[in-house]
mmCIF file with all atom_site columns, C-alpha atoms (C1' of nucleotides) in Angstrom:
data_model
loop_
_atom_site.group_PDB
_atom_site.id
_atom_site.type_symbol
_atom_site.label_atom_id
_atom_site.label_alt_id
_atom_site.label_comp_id
_atom_site.label_asym_id
_atom_site.label_entity_id
_atom_site.label_seq_id
_atom_site.pdbx_PDB_ins_code
_atom_site.Cartn_x
_atom_site.Cartn_y
_atom_site.Cartn_z
_atom_site.occupancy
_atom_site.B_iso_or_equiv
_atom_site.pdbx_formal_charge
_atom_site.auth_seq_id
_atom_site.auth_comp_id
_atom_site.auth_asym_id
_atom_site.auth_atom_id
_atom_site.pdbx_PDB_model_num
ATOM 1   C CA    . MET A 1 1   ? 76.881 164.045 92.810  1.00 96.00 ? 1   MET A CA    1
ATOM 2   C CA    . LEU A 1 2   ? 76.177 160.944 94.873  1.00 98.00 ? 2   LEU A CA    1
ATOM 3   C CA    . PRO A 1 3   ? 73.339 159.016 93.194  1.00 98.00 ? 3   PRO A CA    1
ATOM 4   C CA    . LEU A 1 4   ? 70.189 157.731 94.852  1.00 98.00 ? 4   LEU A CA    1
ATOM 5   C CA    . SER A 1 5   ? 71.603 154.205 94.807  1.00 98.00 ? 5   SER A CA    1
ATOM 6   C CA    . TYR A 1 6   ? 74.345 155.339 97.182  1.00 98.00 ? 6   TYR A CA    1
ATOM 7   C CA    . TYR A 1 7   ? 71.812 156.236 99.867  1.00 98.00 ? 7   TYR A CA    1
ATOM 8   C CA    . GLN A 1 8   ? 69.733 153.134 99.351  1.00 97.00 ? 8   GLN A CA    1
ATOM 9   C CA    . ASN A 1 9   ? 72.474 150.891 100.701 1.00 98.00 ? 9   ASN A CA    1
ATOM 10  C CA    . GLU A 1 10  ? 70.931 148.907 103.554 1.00 97.00 ? 10  GLU A CA    1
ATOM 11  C CA    . ASP A 1 11  ? 74.027 149.166 105.754 1.00 98.00 ? 11  ASP A CA    1
ATOM 12  C CA    . VAL A 1 12  ? 73.515 152.430 107.636 1.00 98.00 ? 12  VAL A CA    1
ATOM 13  C CA    . LEU A 1 13  ? 76.640 151.917 109.751 1.00 98.00 ? 13  LEU A CA    1
ATOM 14  C CA    . PHE A 1 14  ? 78.736 151.561 106.627 1.00 98.00 ? 14  PHE A CA    1
ATOM 15  C CA    . LEU A 1 15  ? 77.197 154.731 105.208 1.00 98.00 ? 15  LEU A CA    1
ATOM 16  C CA    . ALA A 1 16  ? 77.671 156.733 108.410 1.00 98.00 ? 16  ALA A CA    1
ATOM 17  C CA    . ARG A 1 17  ? 81.370 155.930 108.227 1.00 98.00 ? 17  ARG A CA    1
ATOM 18  C CA    . ASP A 1 18  ? 81.552 156.373 104.463 1.00 98.00 ? 18  ASP A CA    1
ATOM 19  C CA    . LEU A 1 19  ? 79.995 159.838 104.615 1.00 98.00 ? 19  LEU A CA    1
ATOM 20  C CA    . LEU A 1 20  ? 83.070 161.149 106.416 1.00 98.00 ? 20  LEU A CA    1
ATOM 21  C CA    . GLY A 1 21  ? 85.012 163.295 103.971 1.00 98.00 ? 21  GLY A CA    1
ATOM 22  C CA    . LYS A 1 22  ? 82.093 163.648 101.547 1.00 98.00 ? 22  LYS A CA    1
ATOM 23  C CA    . LYS A 1 23  ? 81.257 167.172 100.414 1.00 98.00 ? 23  LYS A CA    1
ATOM 24  C CA    . LEU A 1 24  ? 77.901 168.616 101.408 1.00 98.00 ? 24  LEU A CA    1
ATOM 25  C CA    . THR A 1 25  ? 76.650 171.639 99.452  1.00 98.00 ? 25  THR A CA    1
ATOM 26  C CA    . THR A 1 26  ? 73.665 173.888 100.073 1.00 98.00 ? 26  THR A CA    1
ATOM 27  C CA    . GLN A 1 27  ? 72.575 176.563 97.659  1.00 97.00 ? 27  GLN A CA    1
ATOM 28  C CA    . PHE A 1 28  ? 69.592 178.866 97.798  1.00 95.00 ? 28  PHE A CA    1
ATOM 29  C CA    . ASN A 1 29  ? 68.987 182.630 97.671  1.00 95.00 ? 29  ASN A CA    1
ATOM 30  C CA    . ASN A 1 30  ? 72.171 182.928 95.616  1.00 95.00 ? 30  ASN A CA    1
ATOM 31  C CA    . GLU A 1 31  ? 74.214 181.750 98.573  1.00 97.00 ? 31  GLU A CA    1
ATOM 32  C CA    . VAL A 1 32  ? 76.404 178.672 98.370  1.00 98.00 ? 32  VAL A CA    1
ATOM 33  C CA    . THR A 1 33  ? 78.061 176.920 101.271 1.00 98.00 ? 33  THR A CA    1
ATOM 34  C CA    . ALA A 1 34  ? 79.979 173.678 100.964 1.00 98.00 ? 34  ALA A CA    1
ATOM 35  C CA    . ALA A 1 35  ? 81.639 171.586 103.648 1.00 98.00 ? 35  ALA A CA    1
ATOM 36  C CA    . LEU A 1 36  ? 83.379 168.287 104.223 1.00 98.00 ? 36  LEU A CA    1
ATOM 37  C CA    . ILE A 1 37  ? 81.597 165.998 106.661 1.00 98.00 ? 37  ILE A CA    1
ATOM 38  C CA    . THR A 1 38  ? 83.695 165.312 109.757 1.00 98.00 ? 38  THR A CA    1
ATOM 39  C CA    . GLU A 1 39  ? 81.264 163.712 112.166 1.00 98.00 ? 39  GLU A CA    1
ATOM 40  C CA    . THR A 1 40  ? 78.156 161.515 111.861 1.00 98.00 ? 40  THR A CA    1
ATOM 41  C CA    . GLU A 1 41  ? 75.877 159.337 113.946 1.00 98.00 ? 41  GLU A CA    1
ATOM 42  C CA    . ALA A 1 42  ? 73.845 156.376 112.694 1.00 98.00 ? 42  ALA A CA    1
ATOM 43  C CA    . TYR A 1 43  ? 70.266 155.770 113.828 1.00 98.00 ? 43  TYR A CA    1
ATOM 44  C CA    . VAL A 1 44  ? 69.275 152.243 112.973 1.00 97.00 ? 44  VAL A CA    1
ATOM 45  C CA    . GLY A 1 45  ? 65.648 152.084 111.945 1.00 93.00 ? 45  GLY A CA    1
ATOM 46  C CA    . GLU A 1 46  ? 63.015 150.536 114.135 1.00 95.00 ? 46  GLU A CA    1
ATOM 47  C CA    . THR A 1 47  ? 65.319 148.466 116.349 1.00 96.00 ? 47  THR A CA    1
ATOM 48  C CA    . ASP A 1 48  ? 67.395 151.309 117.801 1.00 97.00 ? 48  ASP A CA    1
ATOM 49  C CA    . LYS A 1 49  ? 66.048 152.747 121.043 1.00 96.00 ? 49  LYS A CA    1
ATOM 50  C CA    . ALA A 1 50  ? 67.709 156.096 120.266 1.00 97.00 ? 50  ALA A CA    1
ATOM 51  C CA    . SER A 1 51  ? 65.927 156.398 116.919 1.00 97.00 ? 51  SER A CA    1
ATOM 52  C CA    . HIS A 1 52  ? 62.788 158.474 116.510 1.00 97.00 ? 52  HIS A CA    1
ATOM 53  C CA    . ALA A 1 53  ? 61.384 155.507 114.603 1.00 97.00 ? 53  ALA A CA    1
ATOM 54  C CA    . TYR A 1 54  ? 62.078 152.993 117.376 1.00 97.00 ? 54  TYR A CA    1
ATOM 55  C CA    . GLY A 1 55  ? 59.488 150.249 117.575 1.00 95.00 ? 55  GLY A CA    1
ATOM 56  C CA    . GLY A 1 56  ? 58.052 151.275 114.226 1.00 95.00 ? 56  GLY A CA    1
ATOM 57  C CA    . ARG A 1 57  ? 56.855 154.639 115.502 1.00 95.00 ? 57  ARG A CA    1
ATOM 58  C CA    . ARG A 1 58  ? 55.329 156.315 112.524 1.00 95.00 ? 58  ARG A CA    1
ATOM 59  C CA    . THR A 1 59  ? 54.105 159.867 112.985 1.00 95.00 ? 59  THR A CA    1
ATOM 60  C CA    . ARG A 1 60  ? 53.969 163.044 110.934 1.00 94.00 ? 60  ARG A CA    1
ATOM 61  C CA    . ARG A 1 61  ? 57.474 163.856 112.101 1.00 96.00 ? 61  ARG A CA    1
ATOM 62  C CA    . THR A 1 62  ? 59.061 160.452 111.457 1.00 97.00 ? 62  THR A CA    1
ATOM 63  C CA    . GLU A 1 63  ? 57.227 159.741 108.196 1.00 97.00 ? 63  GLU A CA    1
ATOM 64  C CA    . VAL A 1 64  ? 60.107 161.025 106.083 1.00 97.00 ? 64  VAL A CA    1
ATOM 65  C CA    . MET A 1 65  ? 62.447 158.492 107.710 1.00 98.00 ? 65  MET A CA    1
ATOM 66  C CA    . TYR A 1 66  ? 60.427 155.712 106.080 1.00 98.00 ? 66  TYR A CA    1
ATOM 67  C CA    . ARG A 1 67  ? 60.995 157.030 102.590 1.00 98.00 ? 67  ARG A CA    1
ATOM 68  C CA    . ALA A 1 68  ? 63.603 155.495 100.318 1.00 98.00 ? 68  ALA A CA    1
ATOM 69  C CA    . GLY A 1 69  ? 67.135 156.710 101.071 1.00 98.00 ? 69  GLY A CA    1
ATOM 70  C CA    . GLY A 1 70  ? 68.333 159.973 99.555  1.00 98.00 ? 70  GLY A CA    1
ATOM 71  C CA    . VAL A 1 71  ? 66.117 162.535 101.243 1.00 98.00 ? 71  VAL A CA    1
ATOM 72  C CA    . SER A 1 72  ? 66.706 164.844 104.187 1.00 98.00 ? 72  SER A CA    1
ATOM 73  C CA    . TYR A 1 73  ? 65.153 164.561 107.629 1.00 98.00 ? 73  TYR A CA    1
ATOM 74  C CA    . VAL A 1 74  ? 65.273 167.905 109.446 1.00 98.00 ? 74  VAL A CA    1
ATOM 75  C CA    . TYR A 1 75  ? 63.623 168.384 112.824 1.00 98.00 ? 75  TYR A CA    1
ATOM 76  C CA    . LEU A 1 76  ? 63.699 170.860 115.654 1.00 97.00 ? 76  LEU A CA    1
ATOM 77  C CA    . CYS A 1 77  ? 65.467 169.925 118.862 1.00 97.00 ? 77  CYS A CA    1
ATOM 78  C CA    . TYR A 1 78  ? 65.260 171.688 122.231 1.00 96.00 ? 78  TYR A CA    1
ATOM 79  C CA    . GLY A 1 79  ? 62.951 174.226 120.673 1.00 94.00 ? 79  GLY A CA    1
ATOM 80  C CA    . MET A 1 80  ? 65.763 175.988 118.845 1.00 96.00 ? 80  MET A CA    1
ATOM 81  C CA    . HIS A 1 81  ? 68.125 173.777 116.895 1.00 97.00 ? 81  HIS A CA    1
ATOM 82  C CA    . ASN A 1 82  ? 67.514 172.292 113.486 1.00 98.00 ? 82  ASN A CA    1
ATOM 83  C CA    . MET A 1 83  ? 69.052 168.842 113.093 1.00 98.00 ? 83  MET A CA    1
ATOM 84  C CA    . PHE A 1 84  ? 70.026 167.647 109.630 1.00 98.00 ? 84  PHE A CA    1
ATOM 85  C CA    . ASN A 1 85  ? 69.845 163.921 108.906 1.00 98.00 ? 85  ASN A CA    1
ATOM 86  C CA    . ILE A 1 86  ? 70.309 161.876 105.771 1.00 98.00 ? 86  ILE A CA    1
ATOM 87  C CA    . VAL A 1 87  ? 67.659 159.189 105.296 1.00 98.00 ? 87  VAL A CA    1
ATOM 88  C CA    . THR A 1 88  ? 69.141 155.928 104.012 1.00 98.00 ? 88  THR A CA    1
ATOM 89  C CA    . GLY A 1 89  ? 68.099 152.393 103.102 1.00 98.00 ? 89  GLY A CA    1
ATOM 90  C CA    . ALA A 1 90  ? 65.076 151.048 101.267 1.00 98.00 ? 90  ALA A CA    1
ATOM 91  C CA    . SER A 1 91  ? 61.588 152.495 101.386 1.00 97.00 ? 91  SER A CA    1
ATOM 92  C CA    . GLY A 1 92  ? 59.897 151.379 104.610 1.00 97.00 ? 92  GLY A CA    1
ATOM 93  C CA    . VAL A 1 93  ? 63.204 151.109 106.525 1.00 97.00 ? 93  VAL A CA    1
ATOM 94  C CA    . PRO A 1 94  ? 63.669 154.229 108.701 1.00 98.00 ? 94  PRO A CA    1
ATOM 95  C CA    . HIS A 1 95  ? 67.459 154.502 108.827 1.00 98.00 ? 95  HIS A CA    1
ATOM 96  C CA    . ALA A 1 96  ? 68.956 157.963 109.278 1.00 98.00 ? 96  ALA A CA    1
ATOM 97  C CA    . ILE A 1 97  ? 72.362 159.546 109.729 1.00 98.00 ? 97  ILE A CA    1
ATOM 98  C CA    . LEU A 1 98  ? 72.760 162.732 111.758 1.00 98.00 ? 98  LEU A CA    1
ATOM 99  C CA    . ILE A 1 99  ? 75.425 165.157 110.551 1.00 98.00 ? 99  ILE A CA    1
ATOM 100 C CA    . ARG A 1 100 ? 77.159 166.420 113.683 1.00 98.00 ? 100 ARG A CA    1
ATOM 101 C CA    . GLY A 1 101 ? 80.249 168.146 112.330 1.00 98.00 ? 101 GLY A CA    1
ATOM 102 C CA    . VAL A 1 102 ? 81.679 169.645 109.127 1.00 98.00 ? 102 VAL A CA    1
ATOM 103 C CA    . LYS A 1 103 ? 84.559 171.692 107.821 1.00 98.00 ? 103 LYS A CA    1
ATOM 104 C CA    . LEU A 1 104 ? 83.570 174.497 105.464 1.00 97.00 ? 104 LEU A CA    1
ATOM 105 C CA    . VAL A 1 105 ? 85.348 174.725 102.133 1.00 97.00 ? 105 VAL A CA    1
ATOM 106 C CA    . GLU A 1 106 ? 83.159 177.349 100.477 1.00 97.00 ? 106 GLU A CA    1
ATOM 107 C CA    . GLY A 1 107 ? 81.001 180.219 101.725 1.00 97.00 ? 107 GLY A CA    1
ATOM 108 C CA    . MET A 1 108 ? 82.890 181.060 104.917 1.00 97.00 ? 108 MET A CA    1
ATOM 109 C CA    . GLU A 1 109 ? 81.611 184.654 104.811 1.00 96.00 ? 109 GLU A CA    1
ATOM 110 C CA    . ILE A 1 110 ? 78.039 183.490 104.458 1.00 97.00 ? 110 ILE A CA    1
ATOM 111 C CA    . ALA A 1 111 ? 78.372 181.062 107.342 1.00 97.00 ? 111 ALA A CA    1
ATOM 112 C CA    . MET A 1 112 ? 79.876 183.748 109.570 1.00 97.00 ? 112 MET A CA    1
ATOM 113 C CA    . ARG A 1 113 ? 77.012 186.074 108.783 1.00 96.00 ? 113 ARG A CA    1
ATOM 114 C CA    . ARG A 1 114 ? 74.459 183.345 109.517 1.00 97.00 ? 114 ARG A CA    1
ATOM 115 C CA    . THR A 1 115 ? 75.978 182.462 112.874 1.00 96.00 ? 115 THR A CA    1
ATOM 116 C CA    . GLY A 1 116 ? 77.358 185.862 113.837 1.00 94.00 ? 116 GLY A CA    1
ATOM 117 C CA    . LYS A 1 117 ? 80.614 184.204 114.813 1.00 93.00 ? 117 LYS A CA    1
ATOM 118 C CA    . GLU A 1 118 ? 84.175 184.348 113.568 1.00 92.00 ? 118 GLU A CA    1
ATOM 119 C CA    . LEU A 1 119 ? 85.357 181.271 111.727 1.00 92.00 ? 119 LEU A CA    1
ATOM 120 C CA    . LYS A 1 120 ? 89.007 180.631 111.033 1.00 91.00 ? 120 LYS A CA    1
ATOM 121 C CA    . LYS A 1 121 ? 90.168 178.845 107.927 1.00 88.00 ? 121 LYS A CA    1
ATOM 122 C CA    . ASP A 1 122 ? 90.042 175.056 108.354 1.00 91.00 ? 122 ASP A CA    1
ATOM 123 C CA    . GLU A 1 123 ? 88.204 175.387 111.650 1.00 94.00 ? 123 GLU A CA    1
ATOM 124 C CA    . LYS A 1 124 ? 85.785 172.542 112.282 1.00 95.00 ? 124 LYS A CA    1
ATOM 125 C CA    . ILE A 1 125 ? 82.132 173.281 112.983 1.00 97.00 ? 125 ILE A CA    1
ATOM 126 C CA    . ASN A 1 126 ? 81.067 170.948 115.765 1.00 97.00 ? 126 ASN A CA    1
ATOM 127 C CA    . GLY A 1 127 ? 77.533 170.198 116.907 1.00 97.00 ? 127 GLY A CA    1
ATOM 128 C CA    . PRO A 1 128 ? 74.504 169.455 114.721 1.00 98.00 ? 128 PRO A CA    1
ATOM 129 C CA    . GLY A 1 129 ? 72.836 172.760 115.579 1.00 98.00 ? 129 GLY A CA    1
ATOM 130 C CA    . ASN A 1 130 ? 75.894 174.674 114.455 1.00 98.00 ? 130 ASN A CA    1
ATOM 131 C CA    . VAL A 1 131 ? 76.117 172.686 111.223 1.00 98.00 ? 131 VAL A CA    1
ATOM 132 C CA    . THR A 1 132 ? 72.579 173.612 110.162 1.00 98.00 ? 132 THR A CA    1
ATOM 133 C CA    . LYS A 1 133 ? 72.944 177.220 111.237 1.00 98.00 ? 133 LYS A CA    1
ATOM 134 C CA    . SER A 1 134 ? 76.179 177.658 109.281 1.00 98.00 ? 134 SER A CA    1
ATOM 135 C CA    . MET A 1 135 ? 74.794 176.011 106.164 1.00 98.00 ? 135 MET A CA    1
ATOM 136 C CA    . GLY A 1 136 ? 71.337 177.579 106.345 1.00 98.00 ? 136 GLY A CA    1
ATOM 137 C CA    . ILE A 1 137 ? 69.468 174.293 106.726 1.00 98.00 ? 137 ILE A CA    1
ATOM 138 C CA    . SER A 1 138 ? 66.091 174.441 108.456 1.00 97.00 ? 138 SER A CA    1
ATOM 139 C CA    . ARG A 1 139 ? 62.836 172.532 108.579 1.00 96.00 ? 139 ARG A CA    1
ATOM 140 C CA    . GLU A 1 140 ? 61.821 173.967 105.212 1.00 96.00 ? 140 GLU A CA    1
ATOM 141 C CA    . HIS A 1 141 ? 64.318 171.468 103.855 1.00 97.00 ? 141 HIS A CA    1
ATOM 142 C CA    . ASN A 1 142 ? 62.699 168.466 105.501 1.00 97.00 ? 142 ASN A CA    1
ATOM 143 C CA    . GLY A 1 143 ? 61.973 165.699 102.994 1.00 97.00 ? 143 GLY A CA    1
ATOM 144 C CA    . LEU A 1 144 ? 64.062 167.338 100.280 1.00 98.00 ? 144 LEU A CA    1
ATOM 145 C CA    . SER A 1 145 ? 65.777 165.106 97.729  1.00 98.00 ? 145 SER A CA    1
ATOM 146 C CA    . LEU A 1 146 ? 69.557 165.042 98.175  1.00 98.00 ? 146 LEU A CA    1
ATOM 147 C CA    . THR A 1 147 ? 70.029 164.587 94.446  1.00 98.00 ? 147 THR A CA    1
ATOM 148 C CA    . GLY A 1 148 ? 68.480 167.968 93.655  1.00 97.00 ? 148 GLY A CA    1
ATOM 149 C CA    . GLU A 1 149 ? 70.015 171.421 93.346  1.00 97.00 ? 149 GLU A CA    1
ATOM 150 C CA    . ILE A 1 150 ? 69.398 172.768 96.828  1.00 98.00 ? 150 ILE A CA    1
ATOM 151 C CA    . ILE A 1 151 ? 71.193 170.246 99.007  1.00 98.00 ? 151 ILE A CA    1
ATOM 152 C CA    . TYR A 1 152 ? 73.428 167.535 97.585  1.00 98.00 ? 152 TYR A CA    1
ATOM 153 C CA    . LEU A 1 153 ? 76.527 165.508 98.348  1.00 98.00 ? 153 LEU A CA    1
ATOM 154 C CA    . GLU A 1 154 ? 79.578 164.707 96.297  1.00 98.00 ? 154 GLU A CA    1
ATOM 155 C CA    . LYS A 1 155 ? 82.504 162.370 96.439  1.00 97.00 ? 155 LYS A CA    1
ATOM 156 C CA    . THR A 1 156 ? 85.928 163.916 97.060  1.00 97.00 ? 156 THR A CA    1
ATOM 157 C CA    . ARG A 1 157 ? 89.498 162.805 96.516  1.00 93.00 ? 157 ARG A CA    1
ATOM 158 C CA    . MET A 1 158 ? 89.920 162.299 100.241 1.00 91.00 ? 158 MET A CA    1
ATOM 159 C CA    . ILE A 1 159 ? 91.017 158.838 101.271 1.00 90.00 ? 159 ILE A CA    1
ATOM 160 C CA    . ILE A 1 160 ? 90.363 158.145 104.913 1.00 95.00 ? 160 ILE A CA    1
ATOM 161 C CA    . PRO A 1 161 ? 92.310 155.307 106.496 1.00 95.00 ? 161 PRO A CA    1
ATOM 162 C CA    . PRO A 1 162 ? 90.509 153.481 109.326 1.00 94.00 ? 162 PRO A CA    1
ATOM 163 C CA    . GLU A 1 163 ? 92.964 154.797 111.928 1.00 96.00 ? 163 GLU A CA    1
ATOM 164 C CA    . GLU A 1 164 ? 91.814 158.348 111.155 1.00 97.00 ? 164 GLU A CA    1
ATOM 165 C CA    . ILE A 1 165 ? 88.289 157.547 112.326 1.00 98.00 ? 165 ILE A CA    1
ATOM 166 C CA    . ILE A 1 166 ? 87.264 157.655 115.973 1.00 97.00 ? 166 ILE A CA    1
ATOM 167 C CA    . VAL A 1 167 ? 84.312 155.371 116.721 1.00 97.00 ? 167 VAL A CA    1
ATOM 168 C CA    . SER A 1 168 ? 82.402 155.949 119.947 1.00 97.00 ? 168 SER A CA    1
ATOM 169 C CA    . ALA A 1 169 ? 79.003 156.050 121.623 1.00 96.00 ? 169 ALA A CA    1
ATOM 170 C CA    . ARG A 1 170 ? 76.452 158.617 120.495 1.00 97.00 ? 170 ARG A CA    1
ATOM 171 C CA    . ILE A 1 171 ? 75.836 161.902 122.267 1.00 96.00 ? 171 ILE A CA    1
ATOM 172 C CA    . GLY A 1 172 ? 72.734 162.885 124.192 1.00 95.00 ? 172 GLY A CA    1
ATOM 173 C CA    . VAL A 1 173 ? 70.871 159.581 123.941 1.00 95.00 ? 173 VAL A CA    1
ATOM 174 C CA    . SER A 1 174 ? 71.064 158.340 127.536 1.00 92.00 ? 174 SER A CA    1
ATOM 175 C CA    . TYR A 1 175 ? 67.311 157.706 127.465 1.00 92.00 ? 175 TYR A CA    1
ATOM 176 C CA    . ALA A 1 176 ? 68.039 154.843 125.050 1.00 94.00 ? 176 ALA A CA    1
ATOM 177 C CA    . GLY A 1 177 ? 69.237 152.419 127.723 1.00 92.00 ? 177 GLY A CA    1
ATOM 178 C CA    . ASN A 1 178 ? 71.868 149.986 126.508 1.00 93.00 ? 178 ASN A CA    1
ATOM 179 C CA    . ASP A 1 179 ? 71.534 151.261 122.949 1.00 95.00 ? 179 ASP A CA    1
ATOM 180 C CA    . ALA A 1 180 ? 73.130 154.499 124.185 1.00 95.00 ? 180 ALA A CA    1
ATOM 181 C CA    . LEU A 1 181 ? 76.403 152.574 124.408 1.00 95.00 ? 181 LEU A CA    1
ATOM 182 C CA    . LEU A 1 182 ? 76.432 151.339 120.808 1.00 97.00 ? 182 LEU A CA    1
ATOM 183 C CA    . PRO A 1 183 ? 79.471 152.558 118.805 1.00 97.00 ? 183 PRO A CA    1
ATOM 184 C CA    . TYR A 1 184 ? 77.477 154.452 116.207 1.00 98.00 ? 184 TYR A CA    1
ATOM 185 C CA    . ARG A 1 185 ? 79.315 157.787 116.262 1.00 98.00 ? 185 ARG A CA    1
ATOM 186 C CA    . PHE A 1 186 ? 82.049 158.353 113.683 1.00 98.00 ? 186 PHE A CA    1
ATOM 187 C CA    . ARG A 1 187 ? 84.402 161.300 113.499 1.00 98.00 ? 187 ARG A CA    1
ATOM 188 C CA    . LEU A 1 188 ? 87.639 162.301 111.853 1.00 97.00 ? 188 LEU A CA    1
ATOM 189 C CA    . LYS A 1 189 ? 90.655 162.853 114.059 1.00 92.00 ? 189 LYS A CA    1
ATOM 190 C "C1'" . DG  B 2 1   ? 43.916 169.142 125.632 1.00 85.59 ? 1   DG  B "C1'" 1
ATOM 191 C "C1'" . DC  B 2 2   ? 47.907 169.253 128.694 1.00 85.59 ? 2   DC  B "C1'" 1
ATOM 192 C "C1'" . DC  B 2 3   ? 52.423 168.026 130.163 1.00 85.59 ? 3   DC  B "C1'" 1
ATOM 193 C "C1'" . DT  B 2 4   ? 57.054 166.445 129.666 1.00 85.59 ? 4   DT  B "C1'" 1
ATOM 194 C "C1'" . DG  B 2 5   ? 61.381 166.421 127.973 1.00 85.59 ? 5   DG  B "C1'" 1
ATOM 195 C "C1'" . DG  B 2 6   ? 64.435 166.492 124.110 1.00 85.59 ? 6   DG  B "C1'" 1
ATOM 196 C "C1'" . DA  B 2 7   ? 69.746 163.170 118.569 1.00 85.59 ? 7   DA  B "C1'" 1
ATOM 197 C "C1'" . DT  B 2 8   ? 71.731 171.248 121.797 1.00 85.59 ? 8   DT  B "C1'" 1
ATOM 198 C "C1'" . DC  B 2 9   ? 74.586 175.262 122.752 1.00 85.59 ? 9   DC  B "C1'" 1
ATOM 199 C "C1'" . DC  B 2 10  ? 76.792 178.603 125.342 1.00 85.59 ? 10  DC  B "C1'" 1
ATOM 200 C "C1'" . DA  B 2 11  ? 77.869 181.304 129.113 1.00 85.59 ? 11  DA  B "C1'" 1
ATOM 201 C "C1'" . DT  B 2 12  ? 78.562 180.861 133.926 1.00 85.59 ? 12  DT  B "C1'" 1
ATOM 202 C "C1'" . DT  C 3 1   ? 75.250 173.595 135.648 1.00 85.59 ? 1   DT  C "C1'" 1
ATOM 203 C "C1'" . DG  C 3 2   ? 71.380 175.852 133.968 1.00 85.59 ? 2   DG  C "C1'" 1
ATOM 204 C "C1'" . DG  C 3 3   ? 68.680 178.775 130.881 1.00 85.59 ? 3   DG  C "C1'" 1
ATOM 205 C "C1'" . DA  C 3 4   ? 66.900 179.522 126.343 1.00 85.59 ? 4   DA  C "C1'" 1
ATOM 206 C "C1'" . DT  C 3 5   ? 62.675 178.078 123.794 1.00 85.59 ? 5   DT  C "C1'" 1
ATOM 207 C "C1'" . DC  C 3 6   ? 58.869 175.197 121.461 1.00 85.59 ? 6   DC  C "C1'" 1
ATOM 208 C "C1'" . DC  C 3 7   ? 56.966 171.298 119.530 1.00 85.59 ? 7   DC  C "C1'" 1
ATOM 209 C "C1'" . DA  C 3 8   ? 56.205 166.236 119.085 1.00 85.59 ? 8   DA  C "C1'" 1
ATOM 210 C "C1'" . DG  C 3 9   ? 54.525 162.488 121.394 1.00 85.59 ? 9   DG  C "C1'" 1
ATOM 211 C "C1'" . DG  C 3 10  ? 52.226 160.275 124.975 1.00 85.59 ? 10  DG  C "C1'" 1
ATOM 212 C "C1'" . DC  C 3 11  ? 48.818 160.152 128.152 1.00 85.59 ? 11  DC  C "C1'" 1
ATOM 213 C "C1'" . DC  C 3 12  ? 44.674 161.951 130.301 1.00 85.59 ? 12  DC  C "C1'" 1
#
DNA sequence: GCCTGGATCCAT
DNA sequence: TGGATCCAGGCC
């Protein structure tokens, strides 16, 4: 399991890239799903106009972003989609990484039941709303430690050469002005 | 209090 | 391209 120290790295862009290929597991109600991370986006603390914590905004919703790295930040978007983020960095620094895509390696049947959709072997799950739906993550899991038993990450044998990673601008953040153009989205080819 | 719009998804 | 669907955040 990835230790707390992993998440407390101050370099959120490094972590967003490094999380590609890591294995994310959820287990509750006797149901286990596990998936390799294929797409992430970094949200850089208080200085990033696309971040919920931009300008030091500190509210009930964003409070968990200010905790020390290694906890989850789950919020509702568009009234219907749960978004799963990994909080990183030191306490007081609201960095977060949104998980936008995964590839399931365990619990395909469970994921299909949760989403009501067919899923072929090795098929990627794209879109943050689809990731949480497939893996059963919801706002109940907000603020949960990622070194516990319910949601955790592990290293894998995967070695990802730089040319396998597509770096681009983030999705759906046009309100963020020039920060919308920053190359903070990372995905596997 | 009320109003606006969103780190989306899917069918059209 | 728009409808679903609802809450957080900002402003009154």
